[in-house]
mmCIF file of C-alpha atoms in Angstrom:
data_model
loop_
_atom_site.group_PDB
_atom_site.id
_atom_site.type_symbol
_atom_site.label_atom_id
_atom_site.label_comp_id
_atom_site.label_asym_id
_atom_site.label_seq_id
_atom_site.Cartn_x
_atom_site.Cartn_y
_atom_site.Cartn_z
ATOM 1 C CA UNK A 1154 0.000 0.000 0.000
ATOM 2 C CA UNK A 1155 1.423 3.765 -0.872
ATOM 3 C CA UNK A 1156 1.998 5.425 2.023
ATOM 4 C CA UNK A 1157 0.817 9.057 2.688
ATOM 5 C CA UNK A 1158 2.996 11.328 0.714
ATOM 6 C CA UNK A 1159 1.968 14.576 2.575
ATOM 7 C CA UNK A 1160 4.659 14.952 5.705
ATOM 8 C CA UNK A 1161 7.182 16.419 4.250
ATOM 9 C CA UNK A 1162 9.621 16.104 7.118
ATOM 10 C CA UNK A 1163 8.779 12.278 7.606
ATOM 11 C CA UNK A 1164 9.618 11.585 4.158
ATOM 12 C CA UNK A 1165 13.007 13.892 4.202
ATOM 13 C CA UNK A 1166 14.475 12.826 6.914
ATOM 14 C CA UNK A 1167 13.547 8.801 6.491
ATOM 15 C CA UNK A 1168 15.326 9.585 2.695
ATOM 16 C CA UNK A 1169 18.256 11.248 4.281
ATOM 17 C CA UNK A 1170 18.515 8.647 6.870
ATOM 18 C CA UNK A 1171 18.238 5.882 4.708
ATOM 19 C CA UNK A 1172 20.673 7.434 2.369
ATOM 20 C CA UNK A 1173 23.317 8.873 4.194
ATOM 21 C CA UNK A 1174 23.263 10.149 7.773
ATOM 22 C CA UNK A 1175 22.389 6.939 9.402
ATOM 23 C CA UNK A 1176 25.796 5.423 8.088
ATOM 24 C CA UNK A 1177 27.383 9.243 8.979
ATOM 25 C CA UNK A 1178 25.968 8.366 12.571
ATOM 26 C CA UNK A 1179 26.749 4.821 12.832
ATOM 27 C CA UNK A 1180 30.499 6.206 12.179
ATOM 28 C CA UNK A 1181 30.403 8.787 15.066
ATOM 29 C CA UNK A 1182 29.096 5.921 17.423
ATOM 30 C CA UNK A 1183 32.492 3.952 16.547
ATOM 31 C CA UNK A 1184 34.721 6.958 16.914
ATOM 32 C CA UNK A 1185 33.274 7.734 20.269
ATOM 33 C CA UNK A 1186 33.604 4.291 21.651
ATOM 34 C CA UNK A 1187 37.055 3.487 20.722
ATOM 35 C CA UNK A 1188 37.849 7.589 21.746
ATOM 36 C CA UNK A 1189 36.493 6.424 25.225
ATOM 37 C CA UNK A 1190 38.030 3.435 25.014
ATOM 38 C CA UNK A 1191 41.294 5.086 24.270
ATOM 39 C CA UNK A 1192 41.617 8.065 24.638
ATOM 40 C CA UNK A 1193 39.182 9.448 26.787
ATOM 41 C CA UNK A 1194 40.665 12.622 27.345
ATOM 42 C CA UNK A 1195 40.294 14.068 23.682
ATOM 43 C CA UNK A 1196 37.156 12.392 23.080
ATOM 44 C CA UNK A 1197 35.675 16.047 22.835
ATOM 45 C CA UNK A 1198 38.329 16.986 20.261
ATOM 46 C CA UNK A 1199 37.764 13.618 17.994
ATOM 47 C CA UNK A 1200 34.238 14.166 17.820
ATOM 48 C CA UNK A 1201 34.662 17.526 16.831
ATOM 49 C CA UNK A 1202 37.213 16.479 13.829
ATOM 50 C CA UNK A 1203 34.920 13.623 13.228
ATOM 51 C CA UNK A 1204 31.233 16.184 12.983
ATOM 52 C CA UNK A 1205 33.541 18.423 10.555
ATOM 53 C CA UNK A 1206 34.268 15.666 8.239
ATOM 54 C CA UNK A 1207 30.587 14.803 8.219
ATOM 55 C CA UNK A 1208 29.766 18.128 7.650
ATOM 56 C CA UNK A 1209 32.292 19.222 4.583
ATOM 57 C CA UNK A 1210 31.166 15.106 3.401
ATOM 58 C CA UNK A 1211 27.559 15.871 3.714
ATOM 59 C CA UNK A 1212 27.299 20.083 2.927
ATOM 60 C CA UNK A 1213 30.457 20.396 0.714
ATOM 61 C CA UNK A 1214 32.887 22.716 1.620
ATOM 62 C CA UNK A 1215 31.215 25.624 0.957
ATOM 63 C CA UNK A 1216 28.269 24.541 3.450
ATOM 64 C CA UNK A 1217 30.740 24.016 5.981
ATOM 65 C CA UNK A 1218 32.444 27.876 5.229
ATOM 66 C CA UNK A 1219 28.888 28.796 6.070
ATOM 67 C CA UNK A 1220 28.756 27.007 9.164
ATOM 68 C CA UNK A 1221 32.208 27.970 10.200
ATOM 69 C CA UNK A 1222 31.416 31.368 9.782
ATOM 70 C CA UNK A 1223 28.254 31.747 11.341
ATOM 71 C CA UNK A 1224 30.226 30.268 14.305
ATOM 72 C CA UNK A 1225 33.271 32.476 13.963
ATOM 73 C CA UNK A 1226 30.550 35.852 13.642
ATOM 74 C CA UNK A 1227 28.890 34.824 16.958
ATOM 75 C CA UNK A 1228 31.953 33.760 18.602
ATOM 76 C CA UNK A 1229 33.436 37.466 17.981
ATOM 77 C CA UNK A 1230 30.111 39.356 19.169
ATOM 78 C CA UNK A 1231 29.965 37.353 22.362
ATOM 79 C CA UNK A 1232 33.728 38.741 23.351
ATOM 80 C CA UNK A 1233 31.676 41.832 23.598
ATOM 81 C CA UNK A 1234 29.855 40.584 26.474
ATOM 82 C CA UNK A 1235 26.017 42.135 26.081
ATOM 83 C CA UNK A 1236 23.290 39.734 25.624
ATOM 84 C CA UNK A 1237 21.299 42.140 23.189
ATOM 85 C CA UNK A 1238 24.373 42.469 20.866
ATOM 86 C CA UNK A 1239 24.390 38.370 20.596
ATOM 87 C CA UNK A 1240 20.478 38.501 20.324
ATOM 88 C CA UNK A 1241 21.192 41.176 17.291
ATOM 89 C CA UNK A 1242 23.264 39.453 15.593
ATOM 90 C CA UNK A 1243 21.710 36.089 15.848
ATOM 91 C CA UNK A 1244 18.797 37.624 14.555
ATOM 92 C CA UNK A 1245 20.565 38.888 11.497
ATOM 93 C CA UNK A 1246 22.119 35.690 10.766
ATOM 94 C CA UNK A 1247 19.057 33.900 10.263
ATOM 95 C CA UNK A 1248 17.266 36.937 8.322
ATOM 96 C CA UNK A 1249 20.766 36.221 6.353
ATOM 97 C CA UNK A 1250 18.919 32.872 5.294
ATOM 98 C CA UNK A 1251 15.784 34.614 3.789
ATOM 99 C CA UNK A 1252 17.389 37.094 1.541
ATOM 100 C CA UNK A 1253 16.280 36.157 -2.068
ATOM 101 C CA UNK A 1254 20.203 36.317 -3.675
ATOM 102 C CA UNK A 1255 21.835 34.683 -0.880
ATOM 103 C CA UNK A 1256 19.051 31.557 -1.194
ATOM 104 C CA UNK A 1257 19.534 31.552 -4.667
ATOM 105 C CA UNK A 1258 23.278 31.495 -4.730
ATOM 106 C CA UNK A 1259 23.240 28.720 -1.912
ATOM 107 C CA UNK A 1260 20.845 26.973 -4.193
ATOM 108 C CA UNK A 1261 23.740 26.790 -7.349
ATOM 109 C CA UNK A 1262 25.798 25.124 -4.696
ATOM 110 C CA UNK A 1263 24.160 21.554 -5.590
ATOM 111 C CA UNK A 1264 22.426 19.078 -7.323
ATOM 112 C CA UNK A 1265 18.965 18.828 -5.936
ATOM 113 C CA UNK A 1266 16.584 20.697 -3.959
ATOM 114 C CA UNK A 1267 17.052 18.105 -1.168
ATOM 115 C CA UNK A 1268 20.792 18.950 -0.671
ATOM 116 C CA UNK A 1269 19.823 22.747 -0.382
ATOM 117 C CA UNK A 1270 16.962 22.166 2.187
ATOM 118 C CA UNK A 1271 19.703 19.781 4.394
ATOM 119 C CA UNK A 1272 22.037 23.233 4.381
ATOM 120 C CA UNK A 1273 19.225 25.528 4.943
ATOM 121 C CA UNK A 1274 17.357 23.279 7.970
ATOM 122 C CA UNK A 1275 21.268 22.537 9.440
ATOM 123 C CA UNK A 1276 22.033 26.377 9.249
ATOM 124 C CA UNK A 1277 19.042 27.100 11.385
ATOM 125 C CA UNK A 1278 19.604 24.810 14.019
ATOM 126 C CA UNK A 1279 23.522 25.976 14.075
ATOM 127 C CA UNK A 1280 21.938 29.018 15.065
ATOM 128 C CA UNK A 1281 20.266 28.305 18.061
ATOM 129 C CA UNK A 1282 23.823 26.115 19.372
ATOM 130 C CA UNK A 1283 25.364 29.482 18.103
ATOM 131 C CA UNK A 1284 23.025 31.758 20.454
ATOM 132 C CA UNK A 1285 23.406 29.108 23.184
ATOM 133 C CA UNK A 1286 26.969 29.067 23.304
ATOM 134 C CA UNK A 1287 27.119 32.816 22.948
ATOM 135 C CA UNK A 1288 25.238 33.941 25.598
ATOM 136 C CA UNK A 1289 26.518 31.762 28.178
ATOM 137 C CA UNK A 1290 29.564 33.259 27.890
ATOM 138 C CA UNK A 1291 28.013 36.480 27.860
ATOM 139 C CA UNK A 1292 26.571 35.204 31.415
ATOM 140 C CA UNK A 1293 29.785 33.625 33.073
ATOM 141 C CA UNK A 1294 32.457 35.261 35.073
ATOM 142 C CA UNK A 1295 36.103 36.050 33.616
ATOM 143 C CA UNK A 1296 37.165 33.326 35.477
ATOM 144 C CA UNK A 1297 35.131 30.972 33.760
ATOM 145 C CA UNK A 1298 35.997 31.780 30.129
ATOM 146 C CA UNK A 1299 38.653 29.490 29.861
ATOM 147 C CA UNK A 1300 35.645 26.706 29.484
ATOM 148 C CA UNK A 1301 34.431 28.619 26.462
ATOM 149 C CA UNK A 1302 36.811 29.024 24.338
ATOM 150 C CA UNK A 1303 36.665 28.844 20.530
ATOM 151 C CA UNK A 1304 37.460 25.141 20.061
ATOM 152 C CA UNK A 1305 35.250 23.738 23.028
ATOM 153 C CA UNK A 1306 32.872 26.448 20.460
ATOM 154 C CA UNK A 1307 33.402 24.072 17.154
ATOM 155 C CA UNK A 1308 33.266 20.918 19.659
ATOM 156 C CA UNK A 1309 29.653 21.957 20.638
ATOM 157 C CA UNK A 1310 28.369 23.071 17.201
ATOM 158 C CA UNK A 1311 29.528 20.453 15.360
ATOM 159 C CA UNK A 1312 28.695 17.912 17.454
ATOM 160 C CA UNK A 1313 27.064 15.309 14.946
ATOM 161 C CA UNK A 1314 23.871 13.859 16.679
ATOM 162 C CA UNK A 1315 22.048 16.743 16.689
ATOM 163 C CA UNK A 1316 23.459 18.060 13.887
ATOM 164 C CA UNK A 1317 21.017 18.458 11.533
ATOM 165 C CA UNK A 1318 18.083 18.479 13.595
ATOM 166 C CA UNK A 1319 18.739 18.537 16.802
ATOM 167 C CA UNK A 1320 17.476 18.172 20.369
ATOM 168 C CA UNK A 1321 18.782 21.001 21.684
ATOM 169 C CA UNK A 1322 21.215 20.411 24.203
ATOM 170 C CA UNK A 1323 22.668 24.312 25.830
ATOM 171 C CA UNK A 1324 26.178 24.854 26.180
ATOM 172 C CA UNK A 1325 27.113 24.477 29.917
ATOM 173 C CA UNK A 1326 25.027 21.349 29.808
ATOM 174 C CA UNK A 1327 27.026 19.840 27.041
ATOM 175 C CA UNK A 1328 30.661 20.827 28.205
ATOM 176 C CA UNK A 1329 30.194 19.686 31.794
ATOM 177 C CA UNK A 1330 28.846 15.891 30.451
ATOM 178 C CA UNK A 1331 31.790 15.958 27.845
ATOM 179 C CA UNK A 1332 34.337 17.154 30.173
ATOM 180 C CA UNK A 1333 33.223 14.833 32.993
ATOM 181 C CA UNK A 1334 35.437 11.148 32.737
ATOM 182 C CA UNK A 1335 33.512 7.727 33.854
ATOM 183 C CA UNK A 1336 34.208 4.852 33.873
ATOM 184 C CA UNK A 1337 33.678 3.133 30.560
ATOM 185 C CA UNK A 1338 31.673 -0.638 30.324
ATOM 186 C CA UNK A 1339 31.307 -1.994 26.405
ATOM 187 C CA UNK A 1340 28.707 -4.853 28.551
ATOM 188 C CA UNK A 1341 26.755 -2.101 30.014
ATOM 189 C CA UNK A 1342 27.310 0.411 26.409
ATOM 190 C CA UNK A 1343 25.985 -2.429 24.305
ATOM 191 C CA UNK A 1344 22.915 -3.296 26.622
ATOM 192 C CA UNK A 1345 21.750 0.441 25.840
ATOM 193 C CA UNK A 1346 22.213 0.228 22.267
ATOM 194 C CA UNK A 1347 20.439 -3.004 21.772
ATOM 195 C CA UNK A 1348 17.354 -1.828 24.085
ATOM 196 C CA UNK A 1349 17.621 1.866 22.579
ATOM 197 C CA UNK A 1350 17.442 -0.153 19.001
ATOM 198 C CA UNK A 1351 15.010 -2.046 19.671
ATOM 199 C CA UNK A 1352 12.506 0.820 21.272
ATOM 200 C CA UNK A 1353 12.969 2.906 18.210
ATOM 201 C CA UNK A 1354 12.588 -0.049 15.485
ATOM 202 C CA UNK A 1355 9.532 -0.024 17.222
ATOM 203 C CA UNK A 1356 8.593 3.509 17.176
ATOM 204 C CA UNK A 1357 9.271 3.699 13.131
ATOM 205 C CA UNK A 1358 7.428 0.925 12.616
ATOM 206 C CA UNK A 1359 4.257 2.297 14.371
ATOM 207 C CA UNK A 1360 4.746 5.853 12.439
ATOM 208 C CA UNK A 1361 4.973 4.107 9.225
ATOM 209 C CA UNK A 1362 2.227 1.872 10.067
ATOM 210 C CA UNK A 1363 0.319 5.082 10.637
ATOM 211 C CA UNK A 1364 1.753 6.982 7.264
ATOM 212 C CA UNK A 1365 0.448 4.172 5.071
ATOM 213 C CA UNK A 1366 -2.975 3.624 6.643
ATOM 214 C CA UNK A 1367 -4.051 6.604 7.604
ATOM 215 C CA UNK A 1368 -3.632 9.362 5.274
ATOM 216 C CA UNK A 1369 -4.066 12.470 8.019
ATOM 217 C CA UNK A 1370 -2.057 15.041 5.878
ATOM 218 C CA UNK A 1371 -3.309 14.064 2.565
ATOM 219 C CA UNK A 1372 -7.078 14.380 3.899
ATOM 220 C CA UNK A 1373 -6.174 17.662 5.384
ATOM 221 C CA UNK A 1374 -4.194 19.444 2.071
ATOM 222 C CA UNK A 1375 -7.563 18.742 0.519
ATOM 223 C CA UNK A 1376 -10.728 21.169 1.322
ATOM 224 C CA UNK A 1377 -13.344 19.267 0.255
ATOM 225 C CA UNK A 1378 -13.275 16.105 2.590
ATOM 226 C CA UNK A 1379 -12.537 18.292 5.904
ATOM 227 C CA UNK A 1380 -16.165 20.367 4.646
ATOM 228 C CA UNK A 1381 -18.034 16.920 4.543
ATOM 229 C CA UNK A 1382 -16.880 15.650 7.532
ATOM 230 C CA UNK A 1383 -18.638 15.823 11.172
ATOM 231 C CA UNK A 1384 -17.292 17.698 14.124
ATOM 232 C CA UNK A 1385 -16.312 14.683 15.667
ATOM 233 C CA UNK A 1386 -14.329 13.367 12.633
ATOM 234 C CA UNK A 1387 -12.256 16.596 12.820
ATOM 235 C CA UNK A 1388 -11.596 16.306 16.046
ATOM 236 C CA UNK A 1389 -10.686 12.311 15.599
ATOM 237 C CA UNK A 1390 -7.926 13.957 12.422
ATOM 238 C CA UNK A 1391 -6.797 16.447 15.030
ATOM 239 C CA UNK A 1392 -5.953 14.269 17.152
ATOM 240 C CA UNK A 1393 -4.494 11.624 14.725
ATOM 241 C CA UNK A 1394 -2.098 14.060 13.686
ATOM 242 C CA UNK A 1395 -0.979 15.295 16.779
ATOM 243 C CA UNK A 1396 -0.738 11.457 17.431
ATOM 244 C CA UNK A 1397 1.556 10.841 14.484
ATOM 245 C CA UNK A 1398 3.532 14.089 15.227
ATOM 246 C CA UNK A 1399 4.541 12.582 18.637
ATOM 247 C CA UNK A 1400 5.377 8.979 17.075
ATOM 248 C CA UNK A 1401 7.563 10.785 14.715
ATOM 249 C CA UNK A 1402 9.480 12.829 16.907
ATOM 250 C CA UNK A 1403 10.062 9.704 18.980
ATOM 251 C CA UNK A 1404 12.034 8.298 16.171
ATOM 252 C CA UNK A 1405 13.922 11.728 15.274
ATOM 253 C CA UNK A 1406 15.230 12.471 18.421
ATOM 254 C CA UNK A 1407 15.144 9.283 19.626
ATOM 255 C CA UNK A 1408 17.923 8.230 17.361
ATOM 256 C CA UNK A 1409 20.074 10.900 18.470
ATOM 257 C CA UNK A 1410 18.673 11.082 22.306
ATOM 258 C CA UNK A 1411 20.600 7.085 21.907
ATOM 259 C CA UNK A 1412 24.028 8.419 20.666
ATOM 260 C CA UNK A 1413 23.938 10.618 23.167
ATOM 261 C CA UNK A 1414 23.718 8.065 25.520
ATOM 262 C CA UNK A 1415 26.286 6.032 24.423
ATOM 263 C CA UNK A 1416 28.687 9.064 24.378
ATOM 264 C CA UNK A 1417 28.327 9.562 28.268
ATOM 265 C CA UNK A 1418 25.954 12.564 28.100
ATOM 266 C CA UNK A 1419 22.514 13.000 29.613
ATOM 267 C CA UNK A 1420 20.075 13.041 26.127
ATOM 268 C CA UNK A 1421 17.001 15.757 26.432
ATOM 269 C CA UNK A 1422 14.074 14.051 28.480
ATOM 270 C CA UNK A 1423 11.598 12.614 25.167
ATOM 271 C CA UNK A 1424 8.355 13.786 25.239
ATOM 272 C CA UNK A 1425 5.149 12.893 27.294
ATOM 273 C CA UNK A 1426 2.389 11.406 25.034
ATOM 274 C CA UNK A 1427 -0.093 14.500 24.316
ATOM 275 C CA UNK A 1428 -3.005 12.332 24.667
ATOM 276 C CA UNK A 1429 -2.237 13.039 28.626
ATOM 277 C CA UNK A 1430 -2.163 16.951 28.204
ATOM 278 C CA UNK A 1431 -5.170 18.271 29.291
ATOM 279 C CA UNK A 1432 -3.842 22.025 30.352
ATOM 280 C CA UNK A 1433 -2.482 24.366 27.565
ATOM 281 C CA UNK A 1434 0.175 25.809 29.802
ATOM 282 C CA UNK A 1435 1.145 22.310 31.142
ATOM 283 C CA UNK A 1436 1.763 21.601 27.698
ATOM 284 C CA UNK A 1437 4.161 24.189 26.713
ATOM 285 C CA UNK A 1438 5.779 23.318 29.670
ATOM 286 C CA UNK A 1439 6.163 19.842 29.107
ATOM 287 C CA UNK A 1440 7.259 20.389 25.788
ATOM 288 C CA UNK A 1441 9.806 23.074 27.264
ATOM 289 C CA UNK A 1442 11.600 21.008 29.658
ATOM 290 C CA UNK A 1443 11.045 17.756 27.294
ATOM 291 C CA UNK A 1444 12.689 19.670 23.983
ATOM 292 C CA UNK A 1445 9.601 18.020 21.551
ATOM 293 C CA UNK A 1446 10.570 18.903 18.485
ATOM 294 C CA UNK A 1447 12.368 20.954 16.180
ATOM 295 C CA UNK A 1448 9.051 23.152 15.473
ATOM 296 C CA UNK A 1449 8.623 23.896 19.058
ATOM 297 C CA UNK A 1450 12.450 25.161 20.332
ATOM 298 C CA UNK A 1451 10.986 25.928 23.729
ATOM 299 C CA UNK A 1452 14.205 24.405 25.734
ATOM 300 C CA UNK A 1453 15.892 27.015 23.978
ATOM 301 C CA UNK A 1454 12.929 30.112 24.238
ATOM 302 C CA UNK A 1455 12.489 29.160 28.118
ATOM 303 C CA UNK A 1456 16.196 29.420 28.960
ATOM 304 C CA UNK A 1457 17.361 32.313 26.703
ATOM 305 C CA UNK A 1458 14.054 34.396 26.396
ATOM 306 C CA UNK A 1459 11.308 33.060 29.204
ATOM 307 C CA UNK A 1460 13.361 33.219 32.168
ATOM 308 C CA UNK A 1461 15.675 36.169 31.365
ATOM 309 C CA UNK A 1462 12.622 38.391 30.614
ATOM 310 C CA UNK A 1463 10.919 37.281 33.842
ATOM 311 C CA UNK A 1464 8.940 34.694 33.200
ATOM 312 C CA UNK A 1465 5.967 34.227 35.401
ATOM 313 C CA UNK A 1466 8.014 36.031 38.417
ATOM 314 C CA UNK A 1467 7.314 39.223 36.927
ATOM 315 C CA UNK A 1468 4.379 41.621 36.837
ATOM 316 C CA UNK A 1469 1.541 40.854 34.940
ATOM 317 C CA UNK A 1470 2.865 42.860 31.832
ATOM 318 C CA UNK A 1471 5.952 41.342 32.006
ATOM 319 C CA UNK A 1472 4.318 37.716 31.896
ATOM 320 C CA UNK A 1473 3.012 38.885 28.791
ATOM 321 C CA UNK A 1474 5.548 40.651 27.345
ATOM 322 C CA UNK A 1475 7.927 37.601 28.296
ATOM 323 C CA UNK A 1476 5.567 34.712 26.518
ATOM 324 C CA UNK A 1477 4.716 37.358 23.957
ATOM 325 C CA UNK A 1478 8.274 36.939 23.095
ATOM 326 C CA UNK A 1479 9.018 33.978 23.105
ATOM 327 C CA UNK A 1480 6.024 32.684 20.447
ATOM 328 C CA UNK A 1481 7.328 35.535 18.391
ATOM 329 C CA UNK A 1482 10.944 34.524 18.441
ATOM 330 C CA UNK A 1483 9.999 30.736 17.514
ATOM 331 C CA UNK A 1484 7.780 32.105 14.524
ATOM 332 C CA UNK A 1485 10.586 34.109 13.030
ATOM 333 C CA UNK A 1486 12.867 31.340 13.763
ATOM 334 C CA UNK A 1487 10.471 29.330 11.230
ATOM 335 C CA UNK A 1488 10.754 31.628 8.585
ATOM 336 C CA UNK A 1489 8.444 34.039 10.013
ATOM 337 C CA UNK A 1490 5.613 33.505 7.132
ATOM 338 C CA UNK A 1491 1.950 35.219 8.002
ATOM 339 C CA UNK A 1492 0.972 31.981 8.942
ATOM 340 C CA UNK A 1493 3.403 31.417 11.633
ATOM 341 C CA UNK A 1494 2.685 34.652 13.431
ATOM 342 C CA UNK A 1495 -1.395 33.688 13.291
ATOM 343 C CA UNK A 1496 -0.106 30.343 15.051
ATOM 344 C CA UNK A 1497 2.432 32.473 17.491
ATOM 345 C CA UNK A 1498 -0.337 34.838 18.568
ATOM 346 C CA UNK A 1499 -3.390 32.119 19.407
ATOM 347 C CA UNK A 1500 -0.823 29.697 21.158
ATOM 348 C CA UNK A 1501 -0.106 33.192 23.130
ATOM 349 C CA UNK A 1502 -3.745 33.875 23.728
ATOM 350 C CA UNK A 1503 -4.777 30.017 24.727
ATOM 351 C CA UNK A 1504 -1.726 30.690 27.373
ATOM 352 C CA UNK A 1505 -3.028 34.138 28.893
ATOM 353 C CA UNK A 1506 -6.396 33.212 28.588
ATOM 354 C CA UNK A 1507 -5.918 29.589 30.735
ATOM 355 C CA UNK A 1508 -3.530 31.471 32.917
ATOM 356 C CA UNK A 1509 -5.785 34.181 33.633
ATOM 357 C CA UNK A 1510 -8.476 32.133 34.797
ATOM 358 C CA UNK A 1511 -6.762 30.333 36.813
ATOM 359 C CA UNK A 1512 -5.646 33.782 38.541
ATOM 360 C CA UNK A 1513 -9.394 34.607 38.975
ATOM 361 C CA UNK A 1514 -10.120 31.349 40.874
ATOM 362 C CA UNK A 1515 -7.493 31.265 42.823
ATOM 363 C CA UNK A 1516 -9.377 34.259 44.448
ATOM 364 C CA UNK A 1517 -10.637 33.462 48.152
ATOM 365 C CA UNK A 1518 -14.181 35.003 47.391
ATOM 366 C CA UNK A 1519 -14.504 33.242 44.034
ATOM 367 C CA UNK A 1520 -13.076 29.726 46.242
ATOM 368 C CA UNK A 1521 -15.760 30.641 48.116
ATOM 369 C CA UNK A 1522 -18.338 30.887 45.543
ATOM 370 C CA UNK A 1523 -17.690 27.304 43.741
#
C-alpha cells in the first residue's frame, strides 16, 4: 500500500537517513567508543574532527564555510559581552537565510533541492547552538571563560547527533557531560544500544504503520473532505495528527537522544504522550523542559528568552511581554511567514487566557463561591 505522501519532514528525513546520515551516525558511534576506550581525554576533540568531516562530506565545503562562519561571527560578538548584541546578531544571521540572492546562490551550490533544504534546515539549528553558546559566555564570570573558548565552540556546534536536527542540548550542559570522565563498560554500552534499538525499530514501525494507513495530511491538504466531515471526525484527524507528530518525533530524536547516551551525556528528556495533556500551559511546559521537536524550540525560548525576561516572576505585563516573546521569536525562527505569526499569537492567547483564569479562581471570594 502507498503510504501518505503529505509529511514532508517524515519523508526527508527517512530519505536522508536511509541514504546517508544513518551510516554518517553509525560512524560517530564507533569513533566515540574506541575515543572512550582510548583516549578518553580528547574524546571532545575527535568528535569535533569527526562532525567536521561529516559536515564538509555531507554540505560540501562551501556549506561548511557557512557554518564555520556563522560560528566564527557569533563567537566574535559574544567577546563583547552584552546579551542584546548576541540577540542582534543572531537575529541577522538567520534573516541572512531569507534574503532572495543569498538563497539563490546557496541553491547553485548543488544538485537537488534536497541537498539545499539539508544546508538551509542545518544552518538554522547551528543558530540556536550558536546563540546558546554565545550567551553563556556572555553570562559567566572572567574566570570561567577558559571553558568557552573557541574550540570547546566548534566541539559543541559540530557535534554530529544533533546536527542536523537537533534536540537542543545548551552549552554548559554539554561541556560539563563531555568534560566529565567515567568509567567506561562496552557490557553495560551495548545493553543500551540493543534496548535503545530495539525501542525505536519499534517507534518507526508504528509511524509508518500510521503513514500508510491513515492518510491524516493528505485528507487535510484537501478542502473538500474536511467540509463533509462531522465535528467529531475533525476532532478524531486532530488528534491523529498530533498522534503521528509525537510517534515521529520519537524516532527523530530518539535516534540521536541514543548516541547521546552512548557518548556519556545525559540526552534531552523525550516527550510525554499529548493524549495526557489536558492544560495548555502544562503543555508548553512539558514540551519546554522535554525539547519536543524541532518546530517547538521551547528548551531554547524558556532558557534564553522566558526566564531572562521574567517569566511568570514578573508583573503581569511582564508575563506577557515575556511569553509574547518567546512565540514571536519561535515564529521568526520558522521563517516568520503570516501563517506562523497567526499560530504564534493564538498559542499566546490560549496561554493568557488559561492562565488568567486560573488567577481569577485562585481568588478566596470566588473559592468561596464554587
Amino acid at each position: 500500500m502507498p503510504q501518505d505522501p503529505m509529511d514532508f519532514e517524515w519523508s526527508y528525513w527517512v530519505e536522508w537517513g536511509r541514504e546517508r546520515i544513518l551510516w554518517l551516525l553509525a560512524g560517530h558511534l564507533l569513533v566515540s567508543q574506541m575515543s572512550r576506550l582510548l583516549v578518553e581525554k580528547y574524546k571532545p576533540w575527535c568528535l569535533m574532527v569527526y562532525g567536521m568531516a561529516a559536515c564538509w562530506l555531507l554540505l560540501g565545503i562551501k556549506g561548511f564555510a557557512v557554518i564555520l562562519l556563522h560560528a566564527a561571527v557569533s563567537f566574535a560578538v559574544a567577546q563583547f559581552q552584552l546579551s542584546v548584541l548576541t540577540w542582534l546578531c543572531s537575529l541577522i544571521l538567520l534573516a541572512t537565510l531569507r534574503i532572495p540572492a543569498v538563497e539563490e546562490t546557496k541553491r547553485r551550490w548543488y544538485d537537488t533541492e534536497n541537498e539545499y533544504y539539508l544546508l538551509l534546515f542545518t544552518v538554522s539549528v547551528r543558530c540556536l547552538f550558536c546563540t546558546s553558546f554565545s550567551l553563556e559566555y556572555c553570562w559567566h564570570a572572567p574566570s570561567q571563560k577558559s571553558s568557552h573558548s573557541f574550540p570547546w565552540m566548534l566541539a559543541y556546534v559540530f557535534y554530529y547527533p544533533t546536527f542536523h536536527n537537533g534536540p537542543l542540548v545548551n552549552f554548559d550542559e554539554f561541556s560539563k557531560q563531555m568534560r566529565r570522565q567515567e568509567a567506561f563498560s562496552v557490557k553495560t554500552n551495548l545493553i543500551i544500544l540493543i534496548v535503545g534499538i530495539i525501542r525505536i525499530f519499534f517507534w518507526w514501525c508504528l509511524a509508518e504503520l500510521m503513514i500508510h494507513l491513515m492518510y491524516i495530511h493528505a485528507l487535510y491538504s484537501s478542502a473538500l473532505p474536511l467540509e463533509s466531515a462531522s465535528y467529531w471526525a475533525l476532532g478524531g484527524l486532530a488528534l491523529a495528527q498530533v498522534l503521528f507528530f509525537y510517534v515521529k518525533y520519537l524516532v527523530l530524536y530518539g535516534v540521536p537522544g541514543l548516541l547521546l547516551q552512548m557518548d556519556g551525556l545525559k540526552p534531552p528528556a523525550l516527550p510525554c504522550c499529548v493524549s495526557l495533556m489536558h492544560s495548555f500551559t502544562k503543555m508548553w511546559r512539558s514540551i519546554s523542559v522535554k525539547s519536543l521537536t524541532a518546530l517547538l524550540i521551547c528548551h531554547f525560548t524558556c532558557r534564553y528568552i522566558y526566564v531572562p525576561m521574567g517569566g511568570s516572576q514578573s508583573s503581569l505585563l511582564g508575563t506577557l511581554l515575556s511569553t509574547a516573546l518567546t512565540f514571536a521569536f519561535v515564529s521568526y525562527w520558522h521563517g516568520g511567514q503570516s501563517y506562523l505569526w497567526y499560530w504564534g499569537a493564538l498559542n499566546w492567547l490560549g496561554v493568557i487566557v488559561e492562565n488568567g483564569t486560573k488567577r481569577i479562581l485562585s481568588i478566596s471570594l470566588i473559592q468561596d463561591l464554587i
